[in-house]
Amino acid sequence: MYLLDTTSTAAISIYALLLTAYRSMQVLHARPIDGPAVSAEPVETRPLPAVDVIVPSFNEDPGILSACLASIADQDYPGELRVYVVDDGSRNREAILRVRAFYSRDPRFSFILLPENVGKRKAQIAAIGQSSGDLVLNVDSDSTIAFDVVSKLASKMRDPEVGAVMGQLTASNPGDTWLTKLIDMEYWLACNEERAAQSRFGAVMCCCGPCAMYRRSALASLLDQYETQLFRGKLSD
């Protein structure tokens, strides 16, 4: 029993030490997210790249989906913007069709209605196959984005060495419970420390699903692997 207690204490101590070292290195290498108020970059004279926004949706509350699409429709991006909403075989298809009827008035919006549920990855790929913009922005159907998100992300993609960029996530209800507050804190740490530190080395391991923009040329080379990725011998969906 004494040996077990000693081993457990040692394991916990080593884990705490490694975690502290990891977090310290993360903070050390994280880049600040706030730049100068006025950019020193030269004025961009080339045409702005076309942006395709892809919104996969499955059994989403129509009110939440409408809020998501409204935030996309209100973007201040001066370039070409197209939106592909993919309903992944939702059981509440009738409610989704009412949302579709409203946004069909906007020529930028297209709806893809999949006959059965095939998973988020295949839903995204269905839209990518129908789109052609230079940049692809994925937005989750339960997320809303600030009016300048597309403009800010697209500006970062002017660097040809950048293959993907992502937005800053926040919880919509951080003050409701201790759990939502912790989720909001986790979002902040993931964006401003973890991924910021990884970016210093040009090796961000994962872009956030709710709001991430990819260069189409980079995305196209990996789509087959993305669609067929396995986890413990089974397709990741």
Coordinates of C-alpha atoms in Angstrom, one line a residue:
M1 CA 0.0 0.0 0.0
Y2 CA 2.9 2.4 0.9
L3 CA 4.5 1.7 -2.5
L4 CA 1.3 2.4 -4.3
D5 CA 0.8 5.7 -2.5
T6 CA 4.4 6.7 -3.2
T7 CA 4.1 5.8 -6.9
S8 CA 0.8 7.8 -7.2
T9 CA 2.3 10.8 -5.5
A10 CA 5.4 10.6 -7.8
A11 CA 3.2 10.3 -10.9
I12 CA 1.1 13.3 -9.9
S13 CA 4.1 15.3 -9.1
I14 CA 5.8 14.5 -12.4
Y15 CA 2.6 15.3 -14.3
A16 CA 2.2 18.6 -12.5
L17 CA 5.9 19.5 -13.2
L18 CA 5.5 18.7 -16.9
L19 CA 2.2 20.6 -17.1
T20 CA 3.8 23.6 -15.5
A21 CA 6.8 23.5 -17.9
Y22 CA 4.5 23.1 -20.9
R23 CA 2.3 26.0 -19.9
S24 CA 5.3 28.2 -19.1
M25 CA 6.8 27.5 -22.6
Q26 CA 3.4 28.1 -24.1
V27 CA 3.1 31.5 -22.5
L28 CA 6.7 32.4 -23.4
H29 CA 6.3 31.6 -27.1
A30 CA 2.7 33.0 -27.5
R31 CA 2.6 36.0 -29.8
P32 CA 0.6 39.0 -28.8
I33 CA -2.7 39.2 -30.7
D34 CA -3.0 43.0 -30.7
G35 CA -1.0 44.7 -33.5
P36 CA -0.5 48.5 -34.1
A37 CA -3.7 50.5 -34.7
V38 CA -2.4 51.5 -38.2
S39 CA -0.9 48.8 -40.4
A40 CA 2.5 49.6 -41.9
E41 CA 1.8 47.1 -44.8
P42 CA 1.5 48.6 -48.3
V43 CA -1.9 49.1 -49.7
E44 CA -3.1 46.0 -51.5
T45 CA -3.7 46.7 -55.2
R46 CA -4.5 43.2 -56.4
P47 CA -8.2 42.1 -56.6
L48 CA -9.5 40.7 -53.3
P49 CA -9.8 36.9 -53.2
A50 CA -13.3 35.4 -53.4
V51 CA -14.3 33.8 -50.1
D52 CA -16.7 30.8 -49.8
V53 CA -18.3 30.4 -46.4
I54 CA -19.4 26.9 -45.6
V55 CA -21.9 26.2 -42.9
P56 CA -22.6 22.5 -42.2
S57 CA -25.8 22.0 -40.2
F58 CA -27.5 19.0 -38.6
N59 CA -30.7 19.3 -36.5
E60 CA -29.9 22.9 -35.8
D61 CA -32.4 25.1 -34.1
P62 CA -33.7 27.3 -36.9
G63 CA -33.4 30.4 -34.8
I64 CA -29.8 29.7 -34.0
L65 CA -29.0 28.9 -37.6
S66 CA -30.7 32.2 -38.7
A67 CA -28.6 34.1 -36.3
C68 CA -25.5 32.5 -37.7
L69 CA -26.5 33.3 -41.3
A70 CA -27.4 36.8 -40.4
S71 CA -23.9 37.4 -39.0
I72 CA -22.4 36.2 -42.2
A73 CA -24.7 38.3 -44.4
D74 CA -23.7 41.4 -42.5
Q75 CA -19.9 41.0 -43.2
D76 CA -18.1 44.1 -44.4
Y77 CA -15.9 42.2 -46.8
P78 CA -15.7 44.2 -50.0
G79 CA -14.7 41.2 -52.1
E80 CA -16.8 38.4 -53.5
L81 CA -18.5 36.4 -50.8
R82 CA -20.6 33.3 -51.3
V83 CA -22.3 31.2 -48.6
Y84 CA -23.0 27.5 -48.8
V85 CA -25.3 26.1 -46.2
V86 CA -25.3 22.3 -46.1
D87 CA -28.2 20.6 -44.3
D88 CA -26.8 17.2 -43.4
G89 CA -30.1 15.2 -43.5
S90 CA -31.6 16.9 -40.5
R91 CA -34.8 15.5 -39.0
N92 CA -36.2 19.1 -38.7
R93 CA -35.8 19.7 -42.5
E94 CA -39.2 21.6 -42.6
A95 CA -37.9 24.2 -40.2
I96 CA -34.6 24.5 -42.2
L97 CA -36.6 25.0 -45.4
R98 CA -38.2 28.1 -43.8
V99 CA -34.7 29.5 -43.1
R100 CA -33.8 28.6 -46.7
A101 CA -36.8 30.4 -48.1
F102 CA -35.8 33.6 -46.2
Y103 CA -32.1 33.6 -47.3
S104 CA -32.9 32.5 -50.9
R105 CA -33.6 36.2 -51.5
D106 CA -29.9 36.9 -51.1
P107 CA -28.0 35.7 -54.2
R108 CA -24.9 35.1 -52.2
F109 CA -26.6 32.2 -50.4
S110 CA -26.9 28.6 -51.7
F111 CA -28.4 25.7 -49.8
I112 CA -27.4 22.0 -50.2
L113 CA -29.9 19.5 -48.9
L114 CA -28.3 16.1 -48.4
P115 CA -30.8 13.3 -48.4
E116 CA -29.3 11.5 -45.4
N117 CA -26.9 12.3 -42.5
V118 CA -23.3 11.6 -43.7
G119 CA -21.4 13.6 -41.0
K120 CA -19.8 17.0 -40.9
R121 CA -16.7 16.1 -43.0
K122 CA -18.7 14.9 -45.9
A123 CA -21.1 17.8 -45.6
Q124 CA -18.2 20.2 -45.8
I125 CA -16.7 18.4 -48.8
A126 CA -20.1 18.5 -50.6
A127 CA -20.0 22.3 -50.4
I128 CA -16.3 22.6 -51.2
G129 CA -16.9 20.6 -54.4
Q130 CA -19.6 23.1 -55.5
S131 CA -17.6 26.2 -54.6
S132 CA -14.6 27.8 -56.3
G133 CA -13.4 30.7 -54.1
D134 CA -9.7 31.2 -53.4
L135 CA -10.4 31.1 -49.6
V136 CA -12.7 28.7 -47.7
L137 CA -14.2 29.8 -44.4
N138 CA -15.8 27.1 -42.2
V139 CA -18.4 28.4 -39.7
D140 CA -20.4 26.2 -37.4
S141 CA -24.1 26.5 -37.5
D142 CA -24.4 27.4 -33.8
S143 CA -21.8 30.2 -34.1
T144 CA -22.1 33.9 -34.9
I145 CA -19.2 36.0 -36.2
A146 CA -18.4 39.7 -35.8
F147 CA -19.0 41.9 -38.9
D148 CA -15.3 42.2 -39.8
V149 CA -14.2 38.5 -39.3
V150 CA -13.9 37.7 -43.1
S151 CA -12.0 40.9 -43.8
K152 CA -9.5 40.3 -41.0
L153 CA -8.9 36.7 -41.8
A154 CA -8.6 37.3 -45.5
S155 CA -6.0 40.1 -44.8
K156 CA -3.8 37.5 -43.0
M157 CA -4.0 35.3 -46.1
R158 CA -2.2 37.9 -48.2
D159 CA 1.0 36.1 -47.0
P160 CA 1.4 33.2 -49.5
E161 CA 3.1 31.2 -46.8
V162 CA -0.1 31.1 -44.7
G163 CA -2.4 28.2 -45.4
A164 CA -5.0 28.7 -42.7
V165 CA -6.1 31.3 -40.1
M166 CA -8.7 31.2 -37.4
G167 CA -10.9 33.5 -35.3
Q168 CA -10.9 34.2 -31.6
L169 CA -13.5 32.1 -29.9
T170 CA -15.7 33.3 -27.0
A171 CA -18.6 31.6 -25.3
S172 CA -21.9 33.4 -26.0
N173 CA -23.0 32.9 -22.3
P174 CA -19.9 33.0 -20.1
G175 CA -21.8 34.4 -17.1
D176 CA -24.5 31.8 -16.9
T177 CA -22.7 29.1 -14.9
W178 CA -19.3 28.1 -13.7
L179 CA -19.1 25.6 -16.6
T180 CA -19.8 28.2 -19.3
K181 CA -17.2 30.4 -17.7
L182 CA -14.6 27.6 -17.8
I183 CA -15.5 27.0 -21.4
D184 CA -14.9 30.6 -22.3
M185 CA -11.6 30.5 -20.4
E186 CA -10.6 27.4 -22.3
Y187 CA -11.4 29.1 -25.6
W188 CA -9.2 32.1 -24.7
L189 CA -6.2 29.9 -23.6
A190 CA -6.5 27.7 -26.7
C191 CA -6.5 30.7 -29.1
N192 CA -4.2 33.1 -27.3
E193 CA -1.6 30.8 -25.7
E194 CA -1.7 27.3 -27.1
R195 CA -2.2 28.0 -30.8
A196 CA -0.4 31.3 -30.6
A197 CA 2.7 29.5 -29.3
Q198 CA 2.4 26.8 -32.0
S199 CA 2.1 29.5 -34.6
R200 CA 5.5 30.8 -33.6
F201 CA 7.0 27.6 -35.0
G202 CA 4.7 27.5 -38.0
A203 CA 3.1 24.3 -36.8
V204 CA -0.5 24.9 -35.5
M205 CA -1.8 21.4 -34.8
C206 CA -5.5 22.2 -35.1
C207 CA -7.6 25.2 -36.3
C208 CA -10.9 25.8 -34.5
G209 CA -13.9 24.2 -36.1
P210 CA -16.3 27.1 -35.5
C211 CA -14.3 29.7 -37.4
A212 CA -11.3 28.8 -39.6
M213 CA -10.3 30.0 -43.0
Y214 CA -8.2 27.9 -45.4
R215 CA -6.5 28.5 -48.7
R216 CA -8.3 26.4 -51.2
S217 CA -5.0 25.2 -52.9
A218 CA -3.8 23.9 -49.5
L219 CA -7.2 22.4 -48.6
A220 CA -7.6 20.6 -51.9
S221 CA -4.4 18.6 -51.4
L222 CA -5.6 17.2 -48.1
L223 CA -9.3 16.6 -48.7
D224 CA -9.0 12.9 -49.5
Q225 CA -7.1 12.3 -46.2
Y226 CA -9.6 14.5 -44.3
E227 CA -12.5 12.5 -45.6
T228 CA -11.0 9.0 -45.0
Q229 CA -9.2 9.7 -41.7
L230 CA -9.5 6.8 -39.3
F231 CA -9.7 6.7 -35.5
R232 CA -9.1 3.3 -33.9
G233 CA -9.9 1.7 -37.2
K234 CA -13.1 3.5 -37.8
L235 CA -13.9 6.5 -40.0
S236 CA -13.8 9.8 -38.0
D237 CA -17.1 11.5 -38.5

